[in-house]
Short mmCIF file of C-alpha atoms (C1' of nucleotides) in Angstrom, two decimals:
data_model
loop_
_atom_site.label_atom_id
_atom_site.label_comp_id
_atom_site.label_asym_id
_atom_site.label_seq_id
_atom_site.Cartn_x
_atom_site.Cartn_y
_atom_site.Cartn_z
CA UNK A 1494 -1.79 1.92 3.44
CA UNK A 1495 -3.65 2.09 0.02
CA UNK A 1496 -3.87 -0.94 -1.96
CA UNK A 1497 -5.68 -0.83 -4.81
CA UNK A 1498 -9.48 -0.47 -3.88
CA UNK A 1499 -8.29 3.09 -1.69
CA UNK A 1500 -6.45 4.25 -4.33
CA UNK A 1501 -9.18 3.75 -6.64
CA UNK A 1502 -11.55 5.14 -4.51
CA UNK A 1503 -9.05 8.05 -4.03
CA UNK A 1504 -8.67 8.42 -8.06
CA UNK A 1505 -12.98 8.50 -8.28
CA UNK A 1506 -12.86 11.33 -5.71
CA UNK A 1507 -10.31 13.56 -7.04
CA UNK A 1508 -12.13 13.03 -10.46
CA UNK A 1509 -14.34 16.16 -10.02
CA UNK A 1510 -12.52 18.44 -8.47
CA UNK A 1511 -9.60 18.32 -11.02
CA UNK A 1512 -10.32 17.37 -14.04
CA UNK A 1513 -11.22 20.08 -16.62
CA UNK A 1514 -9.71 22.20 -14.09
CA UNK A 1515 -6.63 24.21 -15.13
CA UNK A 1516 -3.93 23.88 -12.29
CA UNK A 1517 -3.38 27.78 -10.65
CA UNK A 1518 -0.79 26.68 -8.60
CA UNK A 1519 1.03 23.94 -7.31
CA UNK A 1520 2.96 24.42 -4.25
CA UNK A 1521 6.00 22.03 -2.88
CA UNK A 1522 6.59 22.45 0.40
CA UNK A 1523 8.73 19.38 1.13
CA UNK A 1524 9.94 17.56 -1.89
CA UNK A 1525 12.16 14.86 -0.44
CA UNK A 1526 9.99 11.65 -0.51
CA UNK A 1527 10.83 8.19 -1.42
CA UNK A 1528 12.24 9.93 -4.30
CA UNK A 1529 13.14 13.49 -4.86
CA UNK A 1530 10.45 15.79 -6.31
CA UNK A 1531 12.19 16.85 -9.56
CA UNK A 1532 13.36 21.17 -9.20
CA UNK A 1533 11.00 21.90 -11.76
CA UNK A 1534 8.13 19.72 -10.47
CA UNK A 1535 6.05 23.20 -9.85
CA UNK A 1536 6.81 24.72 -12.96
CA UNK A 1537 5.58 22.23 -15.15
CA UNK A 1538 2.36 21.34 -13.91
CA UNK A 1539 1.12 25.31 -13.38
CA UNK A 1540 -0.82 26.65 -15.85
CA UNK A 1541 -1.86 22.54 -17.10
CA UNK A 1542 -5.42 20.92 -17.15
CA UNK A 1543 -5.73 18.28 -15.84
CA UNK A 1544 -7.46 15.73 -18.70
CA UNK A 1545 -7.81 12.31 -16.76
CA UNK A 1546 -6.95 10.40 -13.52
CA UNK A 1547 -6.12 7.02 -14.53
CA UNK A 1548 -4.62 4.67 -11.89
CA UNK A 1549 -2.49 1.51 -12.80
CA UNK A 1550 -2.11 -1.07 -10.19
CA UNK A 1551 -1.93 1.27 -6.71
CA UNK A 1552 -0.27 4.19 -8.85
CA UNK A 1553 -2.48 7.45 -9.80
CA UNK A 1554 -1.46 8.74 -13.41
CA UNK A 1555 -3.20 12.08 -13.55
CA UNK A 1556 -2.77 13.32 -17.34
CA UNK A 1557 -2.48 16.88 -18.42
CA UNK A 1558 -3.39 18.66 -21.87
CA UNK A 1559 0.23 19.13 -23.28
CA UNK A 1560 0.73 14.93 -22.51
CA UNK A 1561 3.47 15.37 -18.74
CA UNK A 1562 2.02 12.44 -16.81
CA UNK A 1563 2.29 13.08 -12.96
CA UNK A 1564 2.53 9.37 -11.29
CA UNK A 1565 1.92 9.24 -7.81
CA UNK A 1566 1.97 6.61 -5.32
CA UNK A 1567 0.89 6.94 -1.70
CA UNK A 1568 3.09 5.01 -0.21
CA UNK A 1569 1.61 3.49 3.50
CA UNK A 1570 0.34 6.49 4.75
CA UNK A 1571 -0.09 9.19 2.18
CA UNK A 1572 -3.49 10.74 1.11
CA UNK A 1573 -5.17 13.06 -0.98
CA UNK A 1574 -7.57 15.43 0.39
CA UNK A 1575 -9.81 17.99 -1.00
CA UNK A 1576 -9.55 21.30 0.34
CA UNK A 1577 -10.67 25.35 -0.58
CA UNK A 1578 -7.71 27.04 -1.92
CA UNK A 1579 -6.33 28.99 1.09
CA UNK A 1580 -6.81 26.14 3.52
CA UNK A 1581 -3.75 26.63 5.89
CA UNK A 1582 -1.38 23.14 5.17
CA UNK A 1583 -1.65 20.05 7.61
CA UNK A 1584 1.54 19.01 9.30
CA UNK A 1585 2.71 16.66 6.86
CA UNK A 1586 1.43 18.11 3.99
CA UNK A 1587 3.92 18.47 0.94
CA UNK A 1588 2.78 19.53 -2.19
CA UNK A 1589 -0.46 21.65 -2.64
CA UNK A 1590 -2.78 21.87 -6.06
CA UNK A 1591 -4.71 24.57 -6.54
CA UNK A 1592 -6.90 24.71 -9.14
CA UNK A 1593 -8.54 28.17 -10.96
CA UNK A 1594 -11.94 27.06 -9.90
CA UNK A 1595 -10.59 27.69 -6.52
CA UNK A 1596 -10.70 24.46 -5.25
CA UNK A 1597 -7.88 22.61 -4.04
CA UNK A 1598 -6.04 18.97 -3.31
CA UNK A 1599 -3.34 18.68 -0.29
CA UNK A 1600 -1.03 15.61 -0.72
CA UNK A 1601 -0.25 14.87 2.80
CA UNK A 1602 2.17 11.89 3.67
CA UNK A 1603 3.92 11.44 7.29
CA UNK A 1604 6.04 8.79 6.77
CA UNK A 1605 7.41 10.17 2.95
CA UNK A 1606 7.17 6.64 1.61
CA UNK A 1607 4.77 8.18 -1.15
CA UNK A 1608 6.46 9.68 -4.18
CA UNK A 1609 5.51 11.66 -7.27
CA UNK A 1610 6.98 11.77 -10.40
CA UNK A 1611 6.70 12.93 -14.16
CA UNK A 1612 7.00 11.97 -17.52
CA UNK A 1613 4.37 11.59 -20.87
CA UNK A 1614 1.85 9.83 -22.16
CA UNK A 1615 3.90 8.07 -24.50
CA UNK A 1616 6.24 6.78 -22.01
CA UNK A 1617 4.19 6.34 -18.71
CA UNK A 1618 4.22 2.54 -19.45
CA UNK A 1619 8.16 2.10 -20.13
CA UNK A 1620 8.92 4.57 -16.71
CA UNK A 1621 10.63 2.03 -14.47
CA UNK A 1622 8.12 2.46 -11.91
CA UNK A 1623 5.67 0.83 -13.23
CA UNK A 1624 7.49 -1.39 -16.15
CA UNK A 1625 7.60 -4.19 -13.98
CA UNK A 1626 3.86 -4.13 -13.13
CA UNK A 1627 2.30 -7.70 -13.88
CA UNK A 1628 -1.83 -8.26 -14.49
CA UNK A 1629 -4.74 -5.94 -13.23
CA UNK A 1630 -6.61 -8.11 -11.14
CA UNK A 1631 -9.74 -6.90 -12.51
CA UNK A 1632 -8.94 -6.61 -16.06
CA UNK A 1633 -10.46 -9.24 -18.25
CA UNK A 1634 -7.46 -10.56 -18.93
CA UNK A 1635 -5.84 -12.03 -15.41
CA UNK A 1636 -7.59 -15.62 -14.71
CA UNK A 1637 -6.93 -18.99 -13.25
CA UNK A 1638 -4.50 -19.97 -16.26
CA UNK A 1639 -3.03 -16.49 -15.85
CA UNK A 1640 -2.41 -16.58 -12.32
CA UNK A 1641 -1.13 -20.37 -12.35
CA UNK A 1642 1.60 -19.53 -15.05
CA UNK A 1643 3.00 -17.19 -13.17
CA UNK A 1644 3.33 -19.51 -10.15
CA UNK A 1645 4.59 -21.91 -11.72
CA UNK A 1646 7.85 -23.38 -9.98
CA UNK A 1647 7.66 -21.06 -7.32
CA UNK A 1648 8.50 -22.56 -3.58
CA UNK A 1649 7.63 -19.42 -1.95
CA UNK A 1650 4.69 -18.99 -0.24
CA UNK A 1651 1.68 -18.23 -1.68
CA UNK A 1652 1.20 -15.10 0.91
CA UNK A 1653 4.42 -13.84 -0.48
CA UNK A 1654 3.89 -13.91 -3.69
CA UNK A 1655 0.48 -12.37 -4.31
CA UNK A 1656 2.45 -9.46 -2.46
CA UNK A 1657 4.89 -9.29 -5.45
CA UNK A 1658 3.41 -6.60 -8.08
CA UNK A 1659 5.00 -8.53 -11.20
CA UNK A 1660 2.68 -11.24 -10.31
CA UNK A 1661 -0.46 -9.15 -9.94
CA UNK A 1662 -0.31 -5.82 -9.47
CA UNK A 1663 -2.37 -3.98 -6.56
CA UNK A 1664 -2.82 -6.83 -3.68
CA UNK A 1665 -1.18 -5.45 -0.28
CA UNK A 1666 -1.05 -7.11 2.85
CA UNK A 1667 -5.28 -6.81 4.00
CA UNK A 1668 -6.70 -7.53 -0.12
CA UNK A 1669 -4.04 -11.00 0.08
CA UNK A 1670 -5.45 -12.05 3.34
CA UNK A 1671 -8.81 -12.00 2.55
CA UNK A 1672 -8.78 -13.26 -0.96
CA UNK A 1673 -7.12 -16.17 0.61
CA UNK A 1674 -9.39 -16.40 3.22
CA UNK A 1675 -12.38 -16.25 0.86
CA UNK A 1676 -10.47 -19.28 -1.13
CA UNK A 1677 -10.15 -21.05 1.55
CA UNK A 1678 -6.03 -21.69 0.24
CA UNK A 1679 -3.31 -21.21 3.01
CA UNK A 1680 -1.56 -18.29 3.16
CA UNK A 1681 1.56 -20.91 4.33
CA UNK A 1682 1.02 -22.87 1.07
CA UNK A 1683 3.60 -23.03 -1.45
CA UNK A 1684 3.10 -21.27 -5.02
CA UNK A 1685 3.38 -23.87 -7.26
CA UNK A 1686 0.70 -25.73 -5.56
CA UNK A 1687 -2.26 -23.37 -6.56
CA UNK A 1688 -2.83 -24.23 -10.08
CA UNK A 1689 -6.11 -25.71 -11.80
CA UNK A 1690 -9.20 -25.09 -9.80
CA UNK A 1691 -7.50 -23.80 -6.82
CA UNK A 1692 -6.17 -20.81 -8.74
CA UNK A 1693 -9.26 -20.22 -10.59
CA UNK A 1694 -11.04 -19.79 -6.99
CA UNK A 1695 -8.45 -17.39 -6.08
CA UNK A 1696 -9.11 -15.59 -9.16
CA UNK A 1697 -12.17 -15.32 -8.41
CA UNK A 1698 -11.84 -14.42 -4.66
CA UNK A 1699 -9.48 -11.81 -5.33
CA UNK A 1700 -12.16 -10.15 -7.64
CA UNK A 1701 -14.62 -10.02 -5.55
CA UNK A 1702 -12.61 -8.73 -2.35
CA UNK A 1703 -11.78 -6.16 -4.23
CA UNK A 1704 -14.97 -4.82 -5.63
CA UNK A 1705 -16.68 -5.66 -2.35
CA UNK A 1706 -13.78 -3.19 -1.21
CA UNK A 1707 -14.03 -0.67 -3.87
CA UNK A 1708 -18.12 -0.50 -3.10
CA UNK A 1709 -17.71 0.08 0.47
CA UNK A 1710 -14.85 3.05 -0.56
CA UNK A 1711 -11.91 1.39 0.56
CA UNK A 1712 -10.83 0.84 4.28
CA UNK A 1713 -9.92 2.62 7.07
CA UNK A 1714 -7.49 1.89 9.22
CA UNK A 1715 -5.15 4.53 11.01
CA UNK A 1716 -4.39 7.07 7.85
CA UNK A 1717 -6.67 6.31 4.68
CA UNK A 1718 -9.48 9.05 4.17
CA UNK A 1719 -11.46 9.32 0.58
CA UNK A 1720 -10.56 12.56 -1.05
CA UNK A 1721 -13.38 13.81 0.47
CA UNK A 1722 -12.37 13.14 3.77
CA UNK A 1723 -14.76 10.51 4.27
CA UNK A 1724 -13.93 7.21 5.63
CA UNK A 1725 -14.16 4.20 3.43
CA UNK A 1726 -16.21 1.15 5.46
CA UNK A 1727 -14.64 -2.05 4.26
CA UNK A 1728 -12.20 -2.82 7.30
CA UNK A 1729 -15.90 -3.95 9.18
CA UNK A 1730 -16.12 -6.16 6.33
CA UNK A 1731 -12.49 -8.45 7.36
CA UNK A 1732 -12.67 -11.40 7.68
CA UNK A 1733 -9.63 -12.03 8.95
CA UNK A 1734 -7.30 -9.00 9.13
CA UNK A 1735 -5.94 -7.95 12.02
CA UNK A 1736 -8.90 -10.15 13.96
CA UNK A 1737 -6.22 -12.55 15.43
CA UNK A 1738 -8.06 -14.61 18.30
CA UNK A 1739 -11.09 -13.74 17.10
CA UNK A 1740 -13.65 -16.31 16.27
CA UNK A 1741 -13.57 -17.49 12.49
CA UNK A 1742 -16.98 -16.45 10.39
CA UNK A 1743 -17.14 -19.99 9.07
CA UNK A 1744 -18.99 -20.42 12.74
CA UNK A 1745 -17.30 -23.72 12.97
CA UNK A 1746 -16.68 -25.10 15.79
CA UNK A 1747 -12.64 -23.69 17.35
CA UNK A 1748 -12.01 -21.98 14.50
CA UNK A 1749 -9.75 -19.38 15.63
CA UNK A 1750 -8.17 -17.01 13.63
CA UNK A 1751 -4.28 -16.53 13.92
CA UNK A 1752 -1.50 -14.42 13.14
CA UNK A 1753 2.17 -15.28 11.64
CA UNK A 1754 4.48 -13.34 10.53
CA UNK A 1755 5.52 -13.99 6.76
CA UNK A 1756 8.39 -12.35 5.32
CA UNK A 1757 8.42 -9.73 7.91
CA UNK A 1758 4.77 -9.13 7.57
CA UNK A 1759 1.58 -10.24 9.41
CA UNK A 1760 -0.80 -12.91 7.82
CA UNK A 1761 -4.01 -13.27 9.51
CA UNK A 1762 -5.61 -16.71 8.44
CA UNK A 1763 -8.03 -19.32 9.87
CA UNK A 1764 -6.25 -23.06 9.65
CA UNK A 1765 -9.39 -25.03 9.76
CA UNK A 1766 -10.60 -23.38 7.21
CA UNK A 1767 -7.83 -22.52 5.10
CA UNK A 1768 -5.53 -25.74 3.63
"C1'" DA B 1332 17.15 -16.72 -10.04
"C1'" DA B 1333 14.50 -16.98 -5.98
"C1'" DC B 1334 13.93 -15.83 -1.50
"C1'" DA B 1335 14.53 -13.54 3.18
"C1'" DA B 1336 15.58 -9.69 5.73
"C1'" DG B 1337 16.60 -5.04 6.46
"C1'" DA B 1338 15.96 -0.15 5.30
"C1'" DC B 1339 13.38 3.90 4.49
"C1'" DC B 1340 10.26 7.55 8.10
"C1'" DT B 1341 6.82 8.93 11.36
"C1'" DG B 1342 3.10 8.20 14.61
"C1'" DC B 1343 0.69 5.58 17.76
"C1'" DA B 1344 -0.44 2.05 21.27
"C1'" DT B 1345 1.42 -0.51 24.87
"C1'" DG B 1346 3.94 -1.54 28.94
"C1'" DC B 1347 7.16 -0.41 32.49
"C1'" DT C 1310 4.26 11.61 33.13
"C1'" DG C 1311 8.17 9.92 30.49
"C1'" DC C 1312 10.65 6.63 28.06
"C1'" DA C 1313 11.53 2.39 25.38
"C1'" DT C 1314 9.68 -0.92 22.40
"C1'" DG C 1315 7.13 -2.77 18.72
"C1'" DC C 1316 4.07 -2.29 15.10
"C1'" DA C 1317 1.75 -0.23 10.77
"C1'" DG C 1318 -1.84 -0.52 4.56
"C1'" DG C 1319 4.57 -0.49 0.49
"C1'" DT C 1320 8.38 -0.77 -2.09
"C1'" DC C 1321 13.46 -1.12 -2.83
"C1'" DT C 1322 17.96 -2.91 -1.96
"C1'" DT C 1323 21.12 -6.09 -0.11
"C1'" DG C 1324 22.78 -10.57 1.07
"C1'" DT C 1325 22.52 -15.61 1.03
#
DNA sequence: AACAAGACCTGCATGC
DNA sequence: TGCATGCAGGTCTTGT
């Protein structure tokens, strides 16, 4: 589910109700997601205060005052939600935080493909899950010449690739879509071919998708809630996701959106538009 | 090395 | 109503 505008609307909302906050309790009720909660997960985060929520690419790196890192990523279908402490557990629901100002966060995850794990400041950026991270799309740093580099040679498509975190880190399946769509580059065309201008305006697309997305508080679809239980807005925003036979917004005449499936996943796309 | 495809797990919509 | 099928926002591993 979360790409990165969700998860950084989910690291905004969980902002105020934990940090400052000294962690009362943390409760594991099921600690066999995509990878085992360590024994001691529990134990080492009770009694900690929480100093900063940080997120790197779609990962959540919430920092404590004695420098453990928890990194968390939600996986397709996990959330964080704010609840009172007390508030009888979800179905689904596997690890509890409550906080002494009696407040509380429930990480809730049906399909277990989220996973939590610790280590310290000092080391967060070597921890193999997120070594291989490449570019924040909306760091300073990631442009055209960027972006172009790290195509370079590659026969793959370009759909593909902007799914691959070493080349940026945070696109999923909706963000690549539209940022191609609002390019106007195929999702069918081959890597190497978006260089120069063309990767510059994909830059540039991918930018704004994003902070369009991040505005609106992510989007909806079947799972994602904000922290606050709210519902981000940006899925009435698509373009083109999951609008197949719909009619393009370009308004031009037969411009129909379509859907193919690209290394096992759906690309929505319009190919008048899009070359 | 680069790429494609399958696996992981659960819930939901669809169609028979 | 019940059952089977296919699909879902993400990685990770395996095989070519």
């Amino acid at each position: 589910m979360p790409e990165l505008p969700e998860v950084e609307t989910v690291r905004r909302g969980l902002t105020g109700p934990l940090v400052g906050h000294c962690l009362a309790r943390v409760i594991v009720r099921r600690g066999d997601l995509r990878r085992p909660l360590p024994a001691d997960f529990a134990e080492r985060l009770s009694g900690r205060t929480v100093t900063a929520i940080d997120r790197l690419a779609k990962y959540l790196l919430f920092r404590f005052d004695n420098g453990t890192v928890l990194i968390a990523h939600l996986g397709m279908s996990g959330r964080m939600v704010r609840a009172a402490a007390g508030t009888p557990p979800a179905i689904h629901t596997h690890v509890i935080f409550e906080t002494d100002a009696g407040s509380a966060v429930h990480f809730n995850d049906p399909r277990r493909f989220g996973l939590m794990a610790l280590t310290s400041d000092n080391r967060v950026h070597d921890h193999e899950l997120v070594r291989h991270l490449g570019p924040e799309p909306l760091d300073g740093a990631f442009d055209g010449a960027v972006l172009s580099a790290a195509l370079a040679g590659r026969a793959a498509p370009i759909k593909a690739l902007l799914l691959d975190q070493r080349i940026v880190a945070g696109l999923g399946n909706i963000y690549v879509c539209e940022s191609l769509y609002r390019s106007r580059i195929s999702p069918r065309r081959r890597g190497a071919s978006v260089a120069g201008a063309r990767a510059h305006r994909l830059v540039t697309a991918i930018q704004e998708v994003l902070n369009d997305a991040i505005a609106a508080g992510g989007s909806s679809l079947r799972d994602y809630v904000q922290a606050d239980g709210e519902l981000g807005y940006f899925q009435h925003g698509f373009a083109v996701y999951d609008r197949a036979g719909e009619a393009c917004p370009s308004g031009g005449p037969d411009h129909v959106i379509r859907r193919i499936v690209q290394s096992n996943r759906s690309t929505f796309y319009c190919p008048k538009c899009q070359v």
